[in-house]
Amino acid sequence: MAPSSPLLAAAVALLVLALGSAVAYAAAEHEELRSRQPPVARGLSFHFYHGRCPGAESIVRKFVQDAVRKDKGLAAGLLRLHFHDCFVQGCDASVLLHGSAAEPGEQQAPPNLTLRPSALKAINDIRDQLEHHCHGAVVSCSDILALAARDSVVATGGPDYCVPLGRRDSARFATRDAVGSGLPRPSSNVTTLLDVFRKLGLEATDLVALSGGHTIGLGHCNSFEKRLFPLPDTTMSPSFVARLKRTCPTMGTDARAALDVRTTNVFDNKYFVNLVNQEGLFVSDQDLYTNAITQPIVEHFARSQGDFFDQFGVSMVKMGQIRVLTGDQGQVRRHCAVPNPGTVDGDDGLEWPSLVQTVVDAAAENLGF
Ligand code: HEM
């Protein structure tokens, strides 16, 4: 039915125009985000689930937004979980696998003992929702980890970025030694950190930007108490030392301090402002400002939150593609904590229909659909 008055017709035309430009703006912003991305690893794509499980990304985003609204710390837990997955054996969700008394899983290795149980539970809850929505085990646990990390950043005020998808999960977890050597210690200096990062294809800029993940979350006293006792580390400001001593008055105190003393639950560039003010919690944080290679990058991010956000998105995509399993490698785990039943060496536990879908998707990808 045509609008009955010229005024109404004009209003409708205006509304259509406004909606049109909003859609065009959203599409342009999406394209802008994509153009800043590093190269996508073979086998991953931005629309991997479009045909298989449309809506998968929105489900993860909604879950994380709601859950972080109730528990702010969960965002930090989810972000750290993705990092601990990727740095050990690649982004294959091996950190989620349960071990046994005879063969302890990655979660039993010391750096992982402080992973938040709420983050591990959230991944399983998201997996259940996706299983229901996608009618089966379609979205891998490793993709869920990558998406939940991104959405945690967004939920706390950080940058949005596109996550390439299509990772597959490993059926095996790493040894305790591999976890210990894969994850850098909070007492590490920049030389050691760069060594660890470079082996994974990450540069000094990635190290600084990704360390900016410490703009949210908490650290236990035992991760930094040696900087306080017996004598305070001289690269810490005296007022910061006094403040930390109120949280951790003696060696062995079981308490936690904010990683970002200024804005603990907000994803912003204050972490870098802290470093410039000698208020980094760990040696691995503060040395980024002491070291001549990384100092200018820290100063730059302390001045420009926009540039930090841009680089953080790029570096997260790089980190999220470390040694990914794709195509017919690995499996899509039905339960994130255990390998699929019947998994043996060389068997990915995947059913034929999923394999056919993988081949169809790969062909579509090559044709640029
Ligand atoms: C550069 C080397 C890194 C070292 C040495 C390091 C070390 C640590 C340590 C010791 C903690 C505190 C654990 C505790 O005492 O409870 C921690 C927490 C955290 N880390 Fe890192 N980290 C590094 C890089 C990263 C990266 C790359 C990210 C993510 C992009 C990240 C995200 C986090 C988050 C969000 C927390 C807070 C977790 C929570 O509150 O539950 N870290 N990190």
Short mmCIF file of C-alpha atoms in Angstrom, two decimals, residues 74-353:
data_model
loop_
_atom_site.label_atom_id
_atom_site.label_comp_id
_atom_site.label_asym_id
_atom_site.label_seq_id
_atom_site.Cartn_x
_atom_site.Cartn_y
_atom_site.Cartn_z
CA LEU A 74 35.67 -14.28 33.33
CA ALA A 75 36.87 -12.17 30.39
CA ALA A 76 40.45 -12.34 31.68
CA GLY A 77 40.11 -16.07 32.27
CA LEU A 78 38.93 -16.72 28.70
CA LEU A 79 41.60 -14.52 27.12
CA ARG A 80 44.37 -16.26 29.04
CA LEU A 81 42.98 -19.70 28.19
CA HIS A 82 43.35 -19.06 24.44
CA PHE A 83 46.96 -17.88 24.96
CA HIS A 84 47.80 -20.97 27.04
CA ASP A 85 46.25 -23.18 24.37
CA CYS A 86 48.10 -21.61 21.43
CA PHE A 87 51.57 -21.45 22.99
CA VAL A 88 51.60 -25.16 23.81
CA GLN A 89 51.36 -27.48 20.80
CA GLY A 90 49.43 -24.83 18.81
CA CYS A 91 45.81 -23.67 18.97
CA ASP A 92 44.28 -27.15 19.15
CA ALA A 93 42.28 -26.98 22.41
CA SER A 94 44.75 -29.44 23.97
CA VAL A 95 44.62 -27.36 27.17
CA LEU A 96 41.02 -28.50 27.66
CA LEU A 97 41.79 -32.24 27.56
CA HIS A 98 41.59 -34.06 30.88
CA GLY A 99 44.54 -36.23 31.80
CA SER A 100 44.76 -39.11 34.25
CA ALA A 101 46.80 -39.90 37.36
CA ALA A 102 49.30 -41.75 35.16
CA GLU A 103 49.34 -39.13 32.43
CA PRO A 104 48.45 -35.67 33.80
CA GLY A 105 46.87 -33.24 31.33
CA GLU A 106 48.08 -29.71 30.56
CA GLN A 107 45.82 -28.27 33.26
CA GLN A 108 47.91 -30.10 35.88
CA ALA A 109 51.13 -28.36 34.77
CA PRO A 110 52.12 -25.43 37.09
CA PRO A 111 51.40 -22.40 34.85
CA ASN A 112 47.93 -23.76 34.18
CA LEU A 113 47.00 -24.37 37.82
CA THR A 114 45.77 -20.78 38.02
CA LEU A 115 43.53 -20.94 34.93
CA ARG A 116 40.06 -19.90 36.01
CA PRO A 117 37.65 -22.84 36.48
CA SER A 118 34.84 -20.46 35.42
CA ALA A 119 36.54 -20.02 32.02
CA LEU A 120 36.85 -23.78 31.52
CA LYS A 121 33.18 -24.19 32.43
CA ALA A 122 32.15 -21.36 30.09
CA ILE A 123 33.81 -23.12 27.13
CA ASN A 124 31.84 -26.30 27.88
CA ASP A 125 28.61 -24.33 28.24
CA ILE A 126 29.19 -22.58 24.91
CA ARG A 127 29.96 -25.96 23.36
CA ASP A 128 26.61 -27.34 24.62
CA GLN A 129 24.70 -24.38 23.18
CA LEU A 130 26.46 -24.74 19.83
CA GLU A 131 25.91 -28.49 19.75
CA HIS A 132 22.19 -27.89 20.18
CA HIS A 133 22.03 -25.05 17.66
CA CYS A 134 24.21 -26.72 15.00
CA HIS A 135 22.69 -30.20 15.48
CA GLY A 136 25.93 -31.89 16.44
CA ALA A 137 29.65 -31.39 16.96
CA VAL A 138 30.26 -28.86 14.21
CA VAL A 139 32.22 -26.02 15.83
CA SER A 140 35.62 -27.14 17.16
CA CYS A 141 36.66 -26.46 20.75
CA SER A 142 39.74 -24.60 19.47
CA ASP A 143 37.56 -22.24 17.41
CA ILE A 144 35.36 -21.67 20.47
CA LEU A 145 38.48 -20.71 22.47
CA ALA A 146 39.53 -18.21 19.76
CA LEU A 147 36.05 -16.67 19.51
CA ALA A 148 35.50 -16.53 23.28
CA ALA A 149 38.86 -14.75 23.71
CA ARG A 150 37.94 -12.16 21.06
CA ASP A 151 34.48 -11.66 22.53
CA SER A 152 35.95 -11.24 26.03
CA VAL A 153 38.12 -8.43 24.70
CA VAL A 154 35.08 -6.80 23.10
CA ALA A 155 32.93 -7.30 26.23
CA THR A 156 35.46 -5.37 28.35
CA GLY A 157 35.78 -2.45 25.92
CA GLY A 158 38.59 -3.66 23.65
CA PRO A 159 38.84 -3.92 19.86
CA ASP A 160 36.72 -6.10 17.64
CA TYR A 161 38.52 -8.13 14.97
CA CYS A 162 37.66 -10.95 12.59
CA VAL A 163 38.74 -14.44 13.63
CA PRO A 164 39.65 -16.91 10.86
CA LEU A 165 37.92 -20.21 11.65
CA GLY A 166 38.19 -23.89 10.80
CA ARG A 167 40.69 -25.04 13.45
CA ARG A 168 40.41 -28.66 14.44
CA ASP A 169 41.08 -30.16 17.84
CA SER A 170 43.92 -32.40 18.82
CA ALA A 171 43.29 -35.82 20.34
CA ARG A 172 46.45 -35.50 22.44
CA PHE A 173 47.70 -33.10 25.06
CA ALA A 174 51.27 -31.95 25.66
CA THR A 175 53.57 -33.17 28.42
CA ARG A 176 54.23 -31.20 31.59
CA ASP A 177 57.70 -30.31 30.26
CA ALA A 178 56.27 -29.02 26.98
CA VAL A 179 53.84 -26.80 28.91
CA GLY A 180 56.71 -25.53 31.09
CA SER A 181 58.91 -24.67 28.12
CA GLY A 182 56.08 -23.31 25.94
CA LEU A 183 54.70 -20.77 28.39
CA PRO A 184 57.03 -17.96 29.43
CA ARG A 185 57.45 -17.22 33.15
CA PRO A 186 56.52 -13.92 34.81
CA SER A 187 60.19 -13.63 35.88
CA SER A 188 61.38 -13.72 32.24
CA ASN A 189 63.13 -10.72 30.73
CA VAL A 190 62.50 -9.45 27.19
CA THR A 191 65.43 -11.39 25.70
CA THR A 192 63.89 -14.66 26.89
CA LEU A 193 60.37 -13.59 25.91
CA LEU A 194 61.47 -12.64 22.40
CA ASP A 195 63.15 -15.99 22.06
CA VAL A 196 59.93 -17.83 22.95
CA PHE A 197 57.75 -15.59 20.77
CA ARG A 198 60.06 -15.67 17.73
CA LYS A 199 60.05 -19.47 17.71
CA LEU A 200 56.29 -19.19 17.19
CA GLY A 201 56.58 -16.61 14.41
CA LEU A 202 55.77 -13.62 16.62
CA GLU A 203 57.84 -10.42 16.60
CA ALA A 204 58.69 -7.75 19.21
CA THR A 205 55.56 -5.76 18.26
CA ASP A 206 53.42 -8.85 18.80
CA LEU A 207 55.06 -9.45 22.18
CA VAL A 208 54.30 -5.92 23.35
CA ALA A 209 50.76 -5.83 21.94
CA LEU A 210 49.83 -9.28 23.28
CA SER A 211 51.30 -8.48 26.70
CA GLY A 212 48.69 -5.71 26.62
CA GLY A 213 46.25 -8.56 27.42
CA HIS A 214 47.40 -7.84 30.98
CA THR A 215 45.13 -4.79 30.90
CA ILE A 216 42.51 -7.08 32.48
CA GLY A 217 42.70 -9.72 35.19
CA LEU A 218 44.64 -10.69 38.27
CA GLY A 219 47.91 -12.29 39.32
CA HIS A 220 48.70 -14.30 42.47
CA CYS A 221 51.31 -13.00 44.90
CA ASN A 222 53.63 -15.91 44.12
CA SER A 223 53.94 -14.66 40.52
CA PHE A 224 55.60 -11.40 41.63
CA GLU A 225 56.50 -11.60 45.37
CA LYS A 226 60.22 -12.02 44.62
CA ARG A 227 60.06 -8.44 43.30
CA LEU A 228 58.99 -7.30 46.78
CA PHE A 229 61.12 -9.43 49.16
CA PRO A 230 63.71 -9.31 50.58
CA LEU A 231 64.33 -6.01 48.77
CA PRO A 232 62.05 -4.30 46.26
CA ASP A 233 62.90 -4.44 42.57
CA THR A 234 64.32 -1.01 41.70
CA THR A 235 62.35 -0.86 38.43
CA MET A 236 59.13 -0.56 40.50
CA SER A 237 57.87 2.76 41.78
CA PRO A 238 58.01 2.96 45.62
CA SER A 239 54.29 3.75 45.86
CA PHE A 240 53.48 0.70 43.74
CA VAL A 241 55.68 -1.47 45.99
CA ALA A 242 53.85 -0.14 49.08
CA ARG A 243 50.49 -0.86 47.47
CA LEU A 244 51.44 -4.43 46.52
CA LYS A 245 52.80 -5.09 50.00
CA ARG A 246 49.35 -4.33 51.39
CA THR A 247 47.98 -7.20 49.22
CA CYS A 248 50.98 -9.51 49.74
CA PRO A 249 52.48 -8.56 53.16
CA THR A 250 54.79 -11.60 53.37
CA MET A 251 56.22 -14.25 51.06
CA GLY A 252 53.68 -17.03 50.53
CA THR A 253 50.53 -14.91 50.89
CA ASP A 254 47.61 -16.41 48.98
CA ALA A 255 46.03 -13.32 47.42
CA ARG A 256 45.73 -11.68 44.02
CA ALA A 257 46.57 -8.22 42.71
CA ALA A 258 45.32 -6.42 39.61
CA LEU A 259 47.52 -6.77 36.53
CA ASP A 260 46.47 -3.25 35.55
CA VAL A 261 46.49 -1.08 38.64
CA ARG A 262 44.56 1.75 36.92
CA THR A 263 41.59 0.04 35.23
CA THR A 264 41.48 -3.64 36.23
CA ASN A 265 38.38 -4.76 34.36
CA VAL A 266 38.57 -2.49 31.34
CA PHE A 267 40.38 -3.41 28.16
CA ASP A 268 42.26 -0.19 27.36
CA ASN A 269 45.86 1.05 26.95
CA LYS A 270 46.40 1.87 30.64
CA TYR A 271 48.63 -1.21 30.99
CA PHE A 272 51.24 0.68 28.94
CA VAL A 273 50.74 3.88 30.94
CA ASN A 274 51.46 1.73 34.03
CA LEU A 275 54.73 0.47 32.53
CA VAL A 276 55.88 4.02 31.80
CA ASN A 277 55.11 4.80 35.46
CA GLN A 278 57.01 1.72 36.72
CA GLU A 279 53.81 -0.02 37.75
CA GLY A 280 54.08 -3.27 35.80
CA LEU A 281 53.22 -6.28 37.97
CA PHE A 282 55.62 -8.89 36.58
CA VAL A 283 59.25 -8.66 35.48
CA SER A 284 57.95 -9.80 32.07
CA ASP A 285 55.73 -6.70 31.99
CA GLN A 286 58.09 -4.05 33.35
CA ASP A 287 61.07 -5.20 31.29
CA LEU A 288 59.13 -4.29 28.14
CA TYR A 289 59.75 -0.68 29.16
CA THR A 290 63.35 -1.21 30.33
CA ASN A 291 64.44 -3.02 27.17
CA ALA A 292 65.66 -0.79 24.32
CA ILE A 293 63.94 -2.83 21.58
CA THR A 294 60.48 -2.82 23.14
CA GLN A 295 60.51 0.54 24.97
CA PRO A 296 59.49 2.67 21.94
CA ILE A 297 56.58 0.29 21.23
CA VAL A 298 55.39 0.58 24.84
CA GLU A 299 55.61 4.38 24.66
CA HIS A 300 53.70 4.40 21.39
CA PHE A 301 50.85 2.27 22.78
CA ALA A 302 50.77 4.37 25.97
CA ARG A 303 50.12 7.41 23.76
CA SER A 304 47.76 5.82 21.25
CA GLN A 305 45.03 3.45 22.38
CA GLY A 306 43.81 3.26 18.77
CA ASP A 307 47.16 1.94 17.50
CA PHE A 308 47.36 -0.53 20.39
CA PHE A 309 43.86 -1.80 19.58
CA ASP A 310 44.70 -2.21 15.88
CA GLN A 311 47.91 -4.09 16.62
CA PHE A 312 46.28 -6.22 19.32
CA GLY A 313 43.70 -7.49 16.81
CA VAL A 314 46.41 -8.29 14.26
CA SER A 315 48.64 -10.02 16.84
CA MET A 316 45.74 -12.05 18.26
CA VAL A 317 44.95 -13.37 14.78
CA LYS A 318 48.63 -14.29 14.36
CA MET A 319 48.71 -15.99 17.76
CA GLY A 320 45.40 -17.74 17.02
CA GLN A 321 46.91 -19.39 13.93
CA ILE A 322 49.95 -20.97 15.60
CA ARG A 323 50.33 -24.56 14.37
CA VAL A 324 46.61 -24.95 13.70
CA LEU A 325 45.19 -28.31 12.63
CA THR A 326 42.92 -27.98 9.60
CA GLY A 327 41.22 -30.05 6.89
CA ASP A 328 41.46 -33.73 7.76
CA GLN A 329 43.91 -33.23 10.63
CA GLY A 330 42.73 -33.74 14.20
CA GLN A 331 39.04 -33.89 15.03
CA VAL A 332 36.06 -31.83 16.12
CA ARG A 333 35.76 -33.03 19.69
CA ARG A 334 32.28 -33.92 20.86
CA HIS A 335 33.28 -33.12 24.42
CA CYS A 336 36.01 -30.54 24.81
CA ALA A 337 37.61 -32.40 27.74
CA VAL A 338 38.00 -35.82 26.07
CA PRO A 339 39.09 -37.12 22.66
CA ASN A 340 36.29 -38.59 20.55
CA PRO A 341 35.59 -42.27 21.28
CA GLY A 342 37.56 -44.66 19.14
CA THR A 343 40.26 -42.11 18.35
CA VAL A 344 43.47 -43.91 17.44
CA ASP A 345 46.64 -42.63 15.84
CA GLY A 346 45.85 -41.35 12.36
CA ASP A 347 42.08 -41.48 12.97
CA ASP A 348 40.47 -38.11 13.44
CA GLY A 349 37.20 -39.59 14.76
CA LEU A 350 35.24 -37.60 12.16
CA GLU A 351 32.14 -39.02 10.51
CA TRP A 352 31.79 -39.25 6.73
CA PRO A 353 29.15 -36.49 6.32
#
